[in-house]
Coordinates of C-alpha atoms in Angstrom, one line a residue:
Chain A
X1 CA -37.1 -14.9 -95.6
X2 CA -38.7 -14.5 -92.7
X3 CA -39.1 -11.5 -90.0
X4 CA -37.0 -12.5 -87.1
X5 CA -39.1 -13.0 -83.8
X6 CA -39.0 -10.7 -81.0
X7 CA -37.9 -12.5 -77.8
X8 CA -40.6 -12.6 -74.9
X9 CA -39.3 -10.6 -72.5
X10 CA -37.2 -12.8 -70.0
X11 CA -38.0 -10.9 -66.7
X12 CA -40.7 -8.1 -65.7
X13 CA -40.0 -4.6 -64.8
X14 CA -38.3 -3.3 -61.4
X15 CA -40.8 -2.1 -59.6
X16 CA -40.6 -0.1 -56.4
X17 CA -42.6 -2.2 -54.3
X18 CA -41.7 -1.2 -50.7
X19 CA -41.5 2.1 -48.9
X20 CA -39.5 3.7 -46.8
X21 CA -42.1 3.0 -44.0
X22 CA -42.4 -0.7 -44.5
X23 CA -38.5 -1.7 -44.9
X24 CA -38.1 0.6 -41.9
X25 CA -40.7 -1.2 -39.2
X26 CA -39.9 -4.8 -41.0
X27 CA -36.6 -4.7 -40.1
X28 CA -37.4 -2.5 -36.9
X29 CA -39.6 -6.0 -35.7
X30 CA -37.0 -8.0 -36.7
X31 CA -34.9 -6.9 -34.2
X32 CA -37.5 -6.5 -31.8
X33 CA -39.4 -10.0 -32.6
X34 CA -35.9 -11.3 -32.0
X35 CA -35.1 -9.6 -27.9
X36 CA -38.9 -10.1 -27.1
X37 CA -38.7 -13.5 -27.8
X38 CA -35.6 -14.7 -26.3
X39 CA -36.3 -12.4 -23.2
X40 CA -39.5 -13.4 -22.7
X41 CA -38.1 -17.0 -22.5
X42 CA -36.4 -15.9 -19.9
X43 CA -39.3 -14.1 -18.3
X44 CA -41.3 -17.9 -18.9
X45 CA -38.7 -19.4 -17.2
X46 CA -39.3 -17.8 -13.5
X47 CA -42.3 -19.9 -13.7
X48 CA -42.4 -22.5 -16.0
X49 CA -46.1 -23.1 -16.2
X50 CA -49.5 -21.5 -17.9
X51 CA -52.9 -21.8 -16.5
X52 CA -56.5 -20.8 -17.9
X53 CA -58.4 -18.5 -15.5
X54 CA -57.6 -15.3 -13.0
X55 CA -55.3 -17.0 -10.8
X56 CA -52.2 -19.9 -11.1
X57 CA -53.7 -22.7 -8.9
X58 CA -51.4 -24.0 -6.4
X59 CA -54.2 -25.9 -4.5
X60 CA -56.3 -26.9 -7.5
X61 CA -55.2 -27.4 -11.2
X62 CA -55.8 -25.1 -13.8
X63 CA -52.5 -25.4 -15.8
X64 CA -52.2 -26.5 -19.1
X65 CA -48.6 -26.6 -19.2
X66 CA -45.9 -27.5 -17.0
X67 CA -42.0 -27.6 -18.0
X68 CA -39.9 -29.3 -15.1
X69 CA -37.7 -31.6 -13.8
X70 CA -38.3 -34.8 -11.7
X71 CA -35.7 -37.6 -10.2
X72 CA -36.1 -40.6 -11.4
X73 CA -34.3 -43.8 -10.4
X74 CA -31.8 -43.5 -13.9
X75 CA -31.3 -39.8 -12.6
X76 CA -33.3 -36.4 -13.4
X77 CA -35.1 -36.0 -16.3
X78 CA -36.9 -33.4 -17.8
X79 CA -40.4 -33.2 -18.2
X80 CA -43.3 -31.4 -20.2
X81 CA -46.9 -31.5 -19.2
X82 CA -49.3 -30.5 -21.9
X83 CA -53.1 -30.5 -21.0
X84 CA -52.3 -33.3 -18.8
X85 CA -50.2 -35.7 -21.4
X86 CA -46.4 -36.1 -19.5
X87 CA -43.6 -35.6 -22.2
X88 CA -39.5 -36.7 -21.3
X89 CA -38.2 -33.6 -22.4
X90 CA -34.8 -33.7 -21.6
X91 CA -32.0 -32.2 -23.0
X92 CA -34.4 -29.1 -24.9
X93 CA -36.7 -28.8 -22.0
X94 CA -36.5 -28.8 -17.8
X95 CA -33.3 -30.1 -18.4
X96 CA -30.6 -29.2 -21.0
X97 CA -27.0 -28.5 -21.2
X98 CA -23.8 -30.6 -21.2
X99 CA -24.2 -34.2 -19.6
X100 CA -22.6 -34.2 -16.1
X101 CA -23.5 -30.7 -15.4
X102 CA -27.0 -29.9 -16.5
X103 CA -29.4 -26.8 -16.4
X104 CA -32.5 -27.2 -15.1
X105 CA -34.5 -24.7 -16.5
X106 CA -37.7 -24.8 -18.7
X107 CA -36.1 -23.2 -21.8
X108 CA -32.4 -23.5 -22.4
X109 CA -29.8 -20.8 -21.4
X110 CA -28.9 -21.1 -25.6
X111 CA -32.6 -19.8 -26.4
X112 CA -32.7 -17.1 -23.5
X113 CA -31.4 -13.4 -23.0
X114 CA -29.5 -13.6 -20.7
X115 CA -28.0 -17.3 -21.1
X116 CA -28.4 -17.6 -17.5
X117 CA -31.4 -17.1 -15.0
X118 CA -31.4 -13.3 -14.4
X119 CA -35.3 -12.7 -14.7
X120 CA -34.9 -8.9 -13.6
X121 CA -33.0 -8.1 -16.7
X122 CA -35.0 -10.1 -19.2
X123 CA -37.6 -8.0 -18.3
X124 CA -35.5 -5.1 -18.8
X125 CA -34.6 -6.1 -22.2
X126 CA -38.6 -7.4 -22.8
X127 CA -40.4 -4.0 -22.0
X128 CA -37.7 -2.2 -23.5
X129 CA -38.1 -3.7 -27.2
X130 CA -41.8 -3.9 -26.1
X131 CA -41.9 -0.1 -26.0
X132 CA -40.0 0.1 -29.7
X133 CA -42.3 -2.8 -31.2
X134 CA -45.5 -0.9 -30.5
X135 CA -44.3 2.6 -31.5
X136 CA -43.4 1.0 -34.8
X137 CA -46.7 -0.7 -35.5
X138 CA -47.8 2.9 -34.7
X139 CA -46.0 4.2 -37.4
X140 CA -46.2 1.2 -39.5
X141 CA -50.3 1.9 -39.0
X142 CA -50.1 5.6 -40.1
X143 CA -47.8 5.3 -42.9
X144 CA -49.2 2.5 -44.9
X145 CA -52.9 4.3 -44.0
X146 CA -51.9 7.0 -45.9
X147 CA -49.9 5.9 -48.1
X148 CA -51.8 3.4 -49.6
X149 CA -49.7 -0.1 -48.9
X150 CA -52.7 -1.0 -46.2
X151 CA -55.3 -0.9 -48.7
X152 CA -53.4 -2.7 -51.8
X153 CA -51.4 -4.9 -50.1
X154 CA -53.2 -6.0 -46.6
X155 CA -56.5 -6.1 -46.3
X156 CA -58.0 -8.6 -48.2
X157 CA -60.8 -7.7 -51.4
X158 CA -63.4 -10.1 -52.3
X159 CA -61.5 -10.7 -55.1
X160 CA -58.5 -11.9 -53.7
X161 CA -60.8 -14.6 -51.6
X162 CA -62.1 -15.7 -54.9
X163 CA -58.3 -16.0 -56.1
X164 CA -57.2 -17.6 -52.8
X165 CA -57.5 -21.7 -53.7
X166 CA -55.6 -21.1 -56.9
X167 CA -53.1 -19.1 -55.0
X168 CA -52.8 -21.9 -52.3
X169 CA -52.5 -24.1 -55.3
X170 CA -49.2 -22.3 -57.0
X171 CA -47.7 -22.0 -53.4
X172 CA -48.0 -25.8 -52.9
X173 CA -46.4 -25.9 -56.4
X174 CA -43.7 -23.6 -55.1
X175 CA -44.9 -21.7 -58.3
X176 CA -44.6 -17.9 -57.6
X177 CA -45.7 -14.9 -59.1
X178 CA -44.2 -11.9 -58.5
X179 CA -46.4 -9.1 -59.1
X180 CA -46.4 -6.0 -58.5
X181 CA -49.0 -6.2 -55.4
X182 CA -49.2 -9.0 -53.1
X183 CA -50.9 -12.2 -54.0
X184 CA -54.2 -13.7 -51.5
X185 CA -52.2 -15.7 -49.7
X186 CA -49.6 -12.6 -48.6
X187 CA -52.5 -10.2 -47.8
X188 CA -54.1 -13.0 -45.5
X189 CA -50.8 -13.8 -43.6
X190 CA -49.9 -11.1 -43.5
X191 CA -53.5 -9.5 -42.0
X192 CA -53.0 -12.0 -39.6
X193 CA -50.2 -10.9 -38.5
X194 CA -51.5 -7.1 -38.3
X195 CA -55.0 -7.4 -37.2
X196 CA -54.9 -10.2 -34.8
X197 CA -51.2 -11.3 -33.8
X198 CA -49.7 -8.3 -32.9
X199 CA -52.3 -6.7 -31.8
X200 CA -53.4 -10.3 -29.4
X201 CA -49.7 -10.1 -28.2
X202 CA -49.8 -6.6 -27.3
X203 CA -52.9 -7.0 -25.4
X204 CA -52.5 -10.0 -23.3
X205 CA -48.4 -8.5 -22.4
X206 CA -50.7 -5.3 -21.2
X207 CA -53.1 -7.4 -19.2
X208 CA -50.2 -9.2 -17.1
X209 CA -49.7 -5.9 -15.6
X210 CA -51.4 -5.4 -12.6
X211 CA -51.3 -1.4 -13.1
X212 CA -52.8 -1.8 -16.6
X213 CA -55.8 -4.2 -15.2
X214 CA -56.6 -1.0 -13.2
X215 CA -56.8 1.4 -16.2
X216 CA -58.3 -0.9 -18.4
X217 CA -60.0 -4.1 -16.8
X218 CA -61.7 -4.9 -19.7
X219 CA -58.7 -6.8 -20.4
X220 CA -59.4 -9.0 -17.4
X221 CA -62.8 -10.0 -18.9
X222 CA -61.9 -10.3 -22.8
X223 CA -58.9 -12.6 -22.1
X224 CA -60.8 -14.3 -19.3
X225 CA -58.3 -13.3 -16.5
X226 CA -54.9 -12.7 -16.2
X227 CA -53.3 -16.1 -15.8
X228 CA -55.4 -17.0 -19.7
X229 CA -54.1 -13.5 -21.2
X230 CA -50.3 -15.3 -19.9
X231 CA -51.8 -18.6 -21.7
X232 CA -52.9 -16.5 -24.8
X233 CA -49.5 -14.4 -25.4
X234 CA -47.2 -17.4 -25.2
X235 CA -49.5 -19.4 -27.7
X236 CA -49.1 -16.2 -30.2
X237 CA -45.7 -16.2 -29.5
X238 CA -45.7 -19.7 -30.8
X239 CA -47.8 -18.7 -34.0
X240 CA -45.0 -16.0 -34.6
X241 CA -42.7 -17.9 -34.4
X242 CA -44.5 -20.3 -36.6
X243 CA -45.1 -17.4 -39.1
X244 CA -41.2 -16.2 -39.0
X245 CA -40.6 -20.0 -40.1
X246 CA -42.5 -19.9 -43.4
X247 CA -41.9 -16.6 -44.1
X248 CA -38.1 -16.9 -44.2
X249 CA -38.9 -20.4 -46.5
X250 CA -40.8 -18.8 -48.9
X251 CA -38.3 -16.0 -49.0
X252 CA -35.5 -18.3 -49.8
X253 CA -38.2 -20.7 -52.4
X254 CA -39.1 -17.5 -54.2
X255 CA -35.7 -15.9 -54.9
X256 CA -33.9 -14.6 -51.6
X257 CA -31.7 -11.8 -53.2
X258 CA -35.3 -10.3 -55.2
X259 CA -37.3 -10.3 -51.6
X260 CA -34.4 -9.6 -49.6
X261 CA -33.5 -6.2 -52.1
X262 CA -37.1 -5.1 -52.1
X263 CA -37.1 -5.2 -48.4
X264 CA -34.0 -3.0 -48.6
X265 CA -33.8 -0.6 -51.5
X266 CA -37.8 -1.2 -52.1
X267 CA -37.4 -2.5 -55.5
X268 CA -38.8 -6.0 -56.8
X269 CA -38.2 -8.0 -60.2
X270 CA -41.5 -9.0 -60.9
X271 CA -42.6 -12.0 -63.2
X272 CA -42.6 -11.6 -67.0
X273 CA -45.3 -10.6 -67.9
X274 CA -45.7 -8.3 -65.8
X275 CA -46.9 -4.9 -67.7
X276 CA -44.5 -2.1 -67.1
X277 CA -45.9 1.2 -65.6
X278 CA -44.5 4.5 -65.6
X279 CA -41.8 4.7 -62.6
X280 CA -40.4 1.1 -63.2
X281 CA -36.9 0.7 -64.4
X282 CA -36.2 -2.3 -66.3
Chain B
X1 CA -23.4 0.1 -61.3
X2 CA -21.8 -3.0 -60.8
X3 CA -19.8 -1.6 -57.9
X4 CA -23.2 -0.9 -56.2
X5 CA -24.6 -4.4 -57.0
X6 CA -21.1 -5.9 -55.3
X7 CA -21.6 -4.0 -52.5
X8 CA -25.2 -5.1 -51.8
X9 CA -24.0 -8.6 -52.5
X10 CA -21.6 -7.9 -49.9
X11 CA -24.1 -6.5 -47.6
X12 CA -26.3 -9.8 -48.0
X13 CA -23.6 -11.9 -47.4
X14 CA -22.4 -10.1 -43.9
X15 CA -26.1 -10.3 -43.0
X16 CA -26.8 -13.5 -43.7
X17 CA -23.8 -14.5 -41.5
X18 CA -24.3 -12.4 -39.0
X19 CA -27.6 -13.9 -38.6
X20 CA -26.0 -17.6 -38.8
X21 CA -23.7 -16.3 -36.0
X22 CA -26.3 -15.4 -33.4
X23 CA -28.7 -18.4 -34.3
X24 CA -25.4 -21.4 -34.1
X25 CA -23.9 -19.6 -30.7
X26 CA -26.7 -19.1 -28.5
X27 CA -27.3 -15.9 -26.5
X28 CA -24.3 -15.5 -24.6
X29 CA -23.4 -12.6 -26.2
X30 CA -26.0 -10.9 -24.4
X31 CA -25.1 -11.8 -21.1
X32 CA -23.5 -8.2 -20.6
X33 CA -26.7 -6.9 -20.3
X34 CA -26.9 -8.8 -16.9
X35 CA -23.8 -6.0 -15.7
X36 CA -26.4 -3.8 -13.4
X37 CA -23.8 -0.9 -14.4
X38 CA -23.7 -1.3 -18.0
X39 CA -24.7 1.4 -20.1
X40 CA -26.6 -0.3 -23.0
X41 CA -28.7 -1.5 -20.1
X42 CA -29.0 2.0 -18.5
X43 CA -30.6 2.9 -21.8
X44 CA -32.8 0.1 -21.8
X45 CA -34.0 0.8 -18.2
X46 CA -35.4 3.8 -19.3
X47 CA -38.2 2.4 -20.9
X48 CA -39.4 1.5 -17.6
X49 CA -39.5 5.1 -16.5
X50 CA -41.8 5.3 -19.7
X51 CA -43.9 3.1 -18.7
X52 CA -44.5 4.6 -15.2
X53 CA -44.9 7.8 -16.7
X54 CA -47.2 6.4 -19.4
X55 CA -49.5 3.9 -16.4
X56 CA -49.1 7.5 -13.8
X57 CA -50.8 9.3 -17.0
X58 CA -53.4 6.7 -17.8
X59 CA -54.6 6.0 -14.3
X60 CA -56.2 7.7 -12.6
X61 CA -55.2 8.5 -8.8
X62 CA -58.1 7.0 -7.2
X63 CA -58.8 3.9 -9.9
X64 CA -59.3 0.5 -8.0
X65 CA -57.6 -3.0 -8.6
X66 CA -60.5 -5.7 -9.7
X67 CA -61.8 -7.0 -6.3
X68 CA -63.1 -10.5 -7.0
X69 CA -66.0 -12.6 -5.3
X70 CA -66.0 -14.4 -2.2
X71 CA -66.1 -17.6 -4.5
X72 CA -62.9 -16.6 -6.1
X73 CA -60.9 -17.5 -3.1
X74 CA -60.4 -21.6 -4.3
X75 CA -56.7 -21.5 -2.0
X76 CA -54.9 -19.9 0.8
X77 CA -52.4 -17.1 -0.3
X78 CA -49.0 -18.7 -1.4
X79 CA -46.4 -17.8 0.6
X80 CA -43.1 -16.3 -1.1
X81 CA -39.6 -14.8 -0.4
X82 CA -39.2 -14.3 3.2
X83 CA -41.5 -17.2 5.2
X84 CA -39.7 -17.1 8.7
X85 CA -37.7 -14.2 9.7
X86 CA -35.1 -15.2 11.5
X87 CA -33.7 -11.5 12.8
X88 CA -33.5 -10.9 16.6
X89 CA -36.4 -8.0 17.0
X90 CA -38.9 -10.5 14.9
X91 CA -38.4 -13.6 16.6
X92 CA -38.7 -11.8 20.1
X93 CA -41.9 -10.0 18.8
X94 CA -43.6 -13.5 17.4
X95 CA -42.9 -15.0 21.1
X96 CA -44.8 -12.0 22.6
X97 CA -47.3 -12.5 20.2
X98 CA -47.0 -9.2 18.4
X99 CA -47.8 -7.1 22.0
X100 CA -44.9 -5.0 21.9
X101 CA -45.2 -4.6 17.8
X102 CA -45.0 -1.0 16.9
X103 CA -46.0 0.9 13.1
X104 CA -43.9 4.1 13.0
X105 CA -44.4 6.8 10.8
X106 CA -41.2 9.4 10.7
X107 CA -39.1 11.2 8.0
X108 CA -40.7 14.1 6.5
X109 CA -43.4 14.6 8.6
X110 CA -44.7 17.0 11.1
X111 CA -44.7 14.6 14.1
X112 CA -43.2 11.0 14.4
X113 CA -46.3 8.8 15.3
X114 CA -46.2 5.4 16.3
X115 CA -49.0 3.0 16.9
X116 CA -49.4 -0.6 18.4
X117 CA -51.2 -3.4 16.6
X118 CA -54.5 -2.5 18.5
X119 CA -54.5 0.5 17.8
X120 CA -53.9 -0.2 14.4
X121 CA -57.2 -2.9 14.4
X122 CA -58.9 -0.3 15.9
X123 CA -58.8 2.4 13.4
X124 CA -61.3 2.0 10.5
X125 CA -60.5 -1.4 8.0
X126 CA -60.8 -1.7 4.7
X127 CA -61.8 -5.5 3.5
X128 CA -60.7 -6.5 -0.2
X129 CA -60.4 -9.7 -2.0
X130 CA -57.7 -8.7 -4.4
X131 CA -55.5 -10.5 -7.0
X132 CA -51.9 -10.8 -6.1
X133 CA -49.1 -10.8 -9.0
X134 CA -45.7 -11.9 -8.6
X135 CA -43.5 -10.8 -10.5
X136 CA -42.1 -14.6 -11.6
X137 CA -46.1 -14.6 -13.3
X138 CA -48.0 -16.5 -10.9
X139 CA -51.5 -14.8 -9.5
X140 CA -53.1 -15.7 -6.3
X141 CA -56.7 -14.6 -5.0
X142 CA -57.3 -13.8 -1.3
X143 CA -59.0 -12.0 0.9
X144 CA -57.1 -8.6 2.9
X145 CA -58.4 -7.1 5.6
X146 CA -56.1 -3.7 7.5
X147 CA -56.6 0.2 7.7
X148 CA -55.9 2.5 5.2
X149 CA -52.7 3.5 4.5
X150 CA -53.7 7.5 3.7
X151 CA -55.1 8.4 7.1
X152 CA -52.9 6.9 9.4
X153 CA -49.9 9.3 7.2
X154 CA -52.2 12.1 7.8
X155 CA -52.1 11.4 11.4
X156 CA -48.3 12.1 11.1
X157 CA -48.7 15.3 8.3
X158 CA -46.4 14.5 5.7
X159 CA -44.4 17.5 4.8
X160 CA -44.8 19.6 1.3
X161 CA -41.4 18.2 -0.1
X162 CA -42.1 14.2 0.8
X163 CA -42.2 12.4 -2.9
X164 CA -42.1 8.5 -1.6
X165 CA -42.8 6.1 1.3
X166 CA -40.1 3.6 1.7
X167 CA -41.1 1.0 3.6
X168 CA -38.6 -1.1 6.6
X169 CA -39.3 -4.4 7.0
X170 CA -38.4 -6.8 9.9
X171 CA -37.6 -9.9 7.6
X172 CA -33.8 -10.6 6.9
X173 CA -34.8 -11.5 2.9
X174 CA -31.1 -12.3 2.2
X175 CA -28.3 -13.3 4.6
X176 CA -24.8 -13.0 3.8
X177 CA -21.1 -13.1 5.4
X178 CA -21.3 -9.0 6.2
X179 CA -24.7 -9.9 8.1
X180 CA -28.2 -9.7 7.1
X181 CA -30.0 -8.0 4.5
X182 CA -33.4 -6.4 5.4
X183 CA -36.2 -6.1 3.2
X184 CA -37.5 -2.6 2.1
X185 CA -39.3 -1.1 -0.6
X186 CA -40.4 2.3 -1.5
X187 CA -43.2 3.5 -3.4
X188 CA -44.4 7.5 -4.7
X189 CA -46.9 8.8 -2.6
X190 CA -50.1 8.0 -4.7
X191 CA -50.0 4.8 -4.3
X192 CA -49.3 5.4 -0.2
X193 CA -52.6 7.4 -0.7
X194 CA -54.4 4.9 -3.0
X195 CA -57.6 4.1 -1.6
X196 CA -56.7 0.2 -1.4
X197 CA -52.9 0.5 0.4
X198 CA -54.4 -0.5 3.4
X199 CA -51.9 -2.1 6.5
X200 CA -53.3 -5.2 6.2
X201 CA -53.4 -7.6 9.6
X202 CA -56.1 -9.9 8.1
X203 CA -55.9 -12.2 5.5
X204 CA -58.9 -14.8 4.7
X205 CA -60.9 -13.9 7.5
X206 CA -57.7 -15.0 9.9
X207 CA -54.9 -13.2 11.5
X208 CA -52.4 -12.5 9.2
X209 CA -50.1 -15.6 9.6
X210 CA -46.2 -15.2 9.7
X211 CA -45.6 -16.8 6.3
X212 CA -47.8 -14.1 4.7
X213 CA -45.9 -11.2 6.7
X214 CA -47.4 -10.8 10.2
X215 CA -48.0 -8.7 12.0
X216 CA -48.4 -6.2 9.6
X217 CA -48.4 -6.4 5.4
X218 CA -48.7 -3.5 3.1
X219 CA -50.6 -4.2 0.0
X220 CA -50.5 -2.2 -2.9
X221 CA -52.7 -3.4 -5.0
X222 CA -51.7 -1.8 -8.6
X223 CA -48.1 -3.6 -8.1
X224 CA -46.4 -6.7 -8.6
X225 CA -46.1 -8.7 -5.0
X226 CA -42.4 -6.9 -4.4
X227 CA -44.3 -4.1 -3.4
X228 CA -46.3 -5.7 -0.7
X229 CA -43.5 -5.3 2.0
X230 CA -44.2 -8.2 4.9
X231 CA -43.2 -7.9 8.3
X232 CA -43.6 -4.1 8.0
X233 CA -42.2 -2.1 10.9
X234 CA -41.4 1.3 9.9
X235 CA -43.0 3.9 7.1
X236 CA -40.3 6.8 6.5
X237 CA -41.1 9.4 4.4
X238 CA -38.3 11.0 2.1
X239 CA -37.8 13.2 -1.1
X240 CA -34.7 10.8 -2.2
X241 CA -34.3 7.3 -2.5
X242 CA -30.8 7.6 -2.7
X243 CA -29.4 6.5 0.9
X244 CA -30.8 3.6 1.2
X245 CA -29.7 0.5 0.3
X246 CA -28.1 0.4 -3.1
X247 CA -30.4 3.3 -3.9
X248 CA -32.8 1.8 -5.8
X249 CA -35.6 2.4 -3.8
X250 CA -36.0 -0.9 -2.0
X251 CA -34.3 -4.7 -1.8
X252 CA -35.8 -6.4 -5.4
X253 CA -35.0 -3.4 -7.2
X254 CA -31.1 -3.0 -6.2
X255 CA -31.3 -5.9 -7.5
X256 CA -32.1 -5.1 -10.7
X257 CA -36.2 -4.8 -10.8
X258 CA -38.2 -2.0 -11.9
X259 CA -38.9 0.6 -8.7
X260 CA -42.7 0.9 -10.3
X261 CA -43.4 -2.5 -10.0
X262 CA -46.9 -1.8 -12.1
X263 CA -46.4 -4.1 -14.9

């Protein structure tokens, strides 16, 4: 007769894997990522074009996108000009709405805060959330400085640029590993989100004001002007919006209700295997 | 236990179609914001306050707006909001080419002072190629020649208790069934005294033309262009914004745009 075998273990331990600090400014930006982006469509929308240098040229052309509408002998259309190759665009943009009684706007009234053309109070909403999404990347900043999350979890070891092709490897394999800190990939996302994306879109919003260019013009001459820091802050708004798309899919690939609880109570199911420490509940 | 893990079930669920709800219905449900009396907006229009408290901090009282090179100017300054005034005292003053045109400084001051358009060009100038901002996110570079603002208040002694300029403008920016509706602004009285508010008559080593506010502009050069009042007439000083207009403190922002104007 033989011993009977000990069944592996069929999932790691709970481990708490978020603090306070971080589920509190993730879901703080959230909400903020959400208004900024949505009122500062709006805000686009006053002047549907971006341009590279100090000024807009009215007289020369410096823009490197143009959302519009033209007539055309079938009717009006609408059109997007990216470095100088013309797009029909209608129905998403320079044109949208229901047929017979379109909207000729750059972005659509669905995509915009408020659904109509009111650009005094998307700013009021934009500078408003702009005030709470800097305070907490403030406190995001202290916190996870002195708590540690910074230095495990964000900024990248030489180690973990060693580990980085196998990682992109098992992420293109939608095989995930849920340890207890975060794998190459997550640290390099999400330090470019930290240390160059938010603080790029912070910036560039700070040189479009004419009062900050005062205090600090050396915003004019490291975003090459005010009309490029305009250029510069919509393209990162792209890339976050970008980011907000693959970071939702990978929630949902690797296990929604795991991510989705450690971003609320703080505590993750990691992989088994995963050696338990003292602190984790099983 | 499991009544805990039901409830955050729950919670997940409501969240996940909460967020379902706003993404499928658009932004509609927003639009109250738009309600100038609304309170979630009041709140949210305090931020603004911040940020003039925070930029008032920051700056310093003297600090300059970038002037740019001569080669910067690559087009004329674009013309926007009011082009052609249409009121009666404006169009009699453009016929007359500007002659009888009078600046008046009055409010709380120790004498009202007035002074004609020569006088004004006679006074020391002030010559700055200067970036313009409009508030819809367009810039422009030109050229702006006028006097200083500061002195020509001094002239008139501004009281103790003053706190802000607000500034009457000829220029009928919005016409409407109970008559027209002037343009006016307002701002506090550093940037009256700011080294670059000049009264500018010049632009682009020309008169100032009509469509850019002749015959006199005020340019405030730490602003967005709704607080460069065209077609300026009258300079009153006051410790309240209060009576005038909707009591915002000048036409864009009864209508719902920041009274600092700096970002």
């Amino acid at each position: 007769m033989t011993e009977p075998e000990i069944a592996p273990p069929q999932r790691g331990p709970l481990v708490y894997r978020q603090s306070i600090w971080t589920r509190l400014t993730h879901w703080t930006w959230a909400l903020c990522l959400f208004f900024l982006l949505l009122s500062g469509l709006q805000i686009f929308n006053a002047h549907p074009a971006l341009y590279i240098g100090q000024q807009s040229g009215f007289e020369f052309d410096n823009a490197v996108l143009r959302i519009g509408a033209i007539n055309t002998p079938e009717g009006p259309r609408g059109q997007t000009t990216v470095f100088g190759q013309t797009y029909d665009t209608s129905g998403i943009l320079g044109m949208s709405g229901p047929e017979g009684n379109p909207v000729y706007t750059a972005f659509p009234g669905s995509v915009t805060i408020p659904s109509f053309r009111d650009l005094a109070t998307g700013r009021v909403v934009h500078f408003f959330f702009g005030w709470i999404f800097v305070a907490a990347l403030f406190v995001w900043f202290l916190a996870s400085f002195i708590n540690g999350h910074l230095r495990r979890d964000i900024l990248p070891k030489p180690s973990d640029v060693g580990g980085l092709p196998r990682d992109v490897l098992d992420h293109a394999r939608f095989r995930f590993h849920h340890g207890r800190v975060y794998s190459p990939l997550q640290k390099l996302s999400y330090f470019t989100v930290f240390f160059v994306l938010f603080p790029l879109i912070i910036l560039t919003g700070l040189t479009m004001s004419p009062g900050m260019d005062a205090a600090w013009p050396w915003l004019l001459d490291v975003f090459g002007g005010r009309q490029t820091a305009r250029t510069i802050h919509f393209v990162v708004m792209v890339l976050l919006v970008a980011f907000f798309i693959v970071h939702i899919a990978m929630v949902l690939l690797a296990g929604p209700i795991n991510e989705l609880r450690s971003m609320i109570t703080g505590w993750y199911r990691t992989s088994p295997g995963t050696q338990s420490q003292e602190g984790d509940r099983s | 236990m499991s009544r805990l893990i039901i409830n955050r079930r729950r919670f997940l669920l409501g969240s996940a179609a909460l967020g379902s709800g706003l993404a499928v219905s658009g932004c509609d449900q927003f639009d109250f914001l738009a309600q100038r009396d609304n309170r979630v907006r009041a709140v949210m229009e305090r931020a603004n306050v911040l940020t003039y408290s925070a930029q008032r901090a920051l700056i310093g009282d003297q600090v300059l707006a970038r002037e740019y090179a001569q080669s910067e100017i690559r087009q004329g300054m674009k013309p926007n909001g009011s082009t052609e005034p249409t009121t009666p005292e404006y169009m009699f003053l453009r016929e007359a080419n500007f002659e009888p045109y009078r600046l008046t400084i009055k409010g709380m001051v120790d004498r009202e002072v007035s002074f004609s358009l020569a006088e004004l060009r006679n006074m020391p100038s002030r010559t700055q190629i200067t970036r313009h901002d409009c508030v819809e996110g367009w810039s422009c570079i030109a050229k702006w020649t006028g006097t200083p603002l500061g002195p020509v208040l001094d002239q008139a002694g501004v009281r103790p208790g003053a706190r802000y300029a607000v500034y009457h403008c000829f220029d009928n920016i919005q016409r409407t069934l109970s008559g027209d509706v002037l343009y006016y602004t307002s701002s506090d009285l550093v940037d009256a005294y700011h080294p670059q508010s000049i009264l500018s008559y010049g632009l682009n080593d020309q008169a100032l033309p009509v469509s850019n506010g002749a015959p006199i502009r005020l340019r405030i050069e730490r602003a967005l262009g709704y607080k460069q009042p065209k077609y300026l007439h009258t300079i009153e000083l006051v410790d309240d914004l209060a009576p005038f207009g909707r009591g915002k403190g000048g036409y864009w922002e009864d209508n719902g745009y920041d009274w600092y104007g700096g970002i």
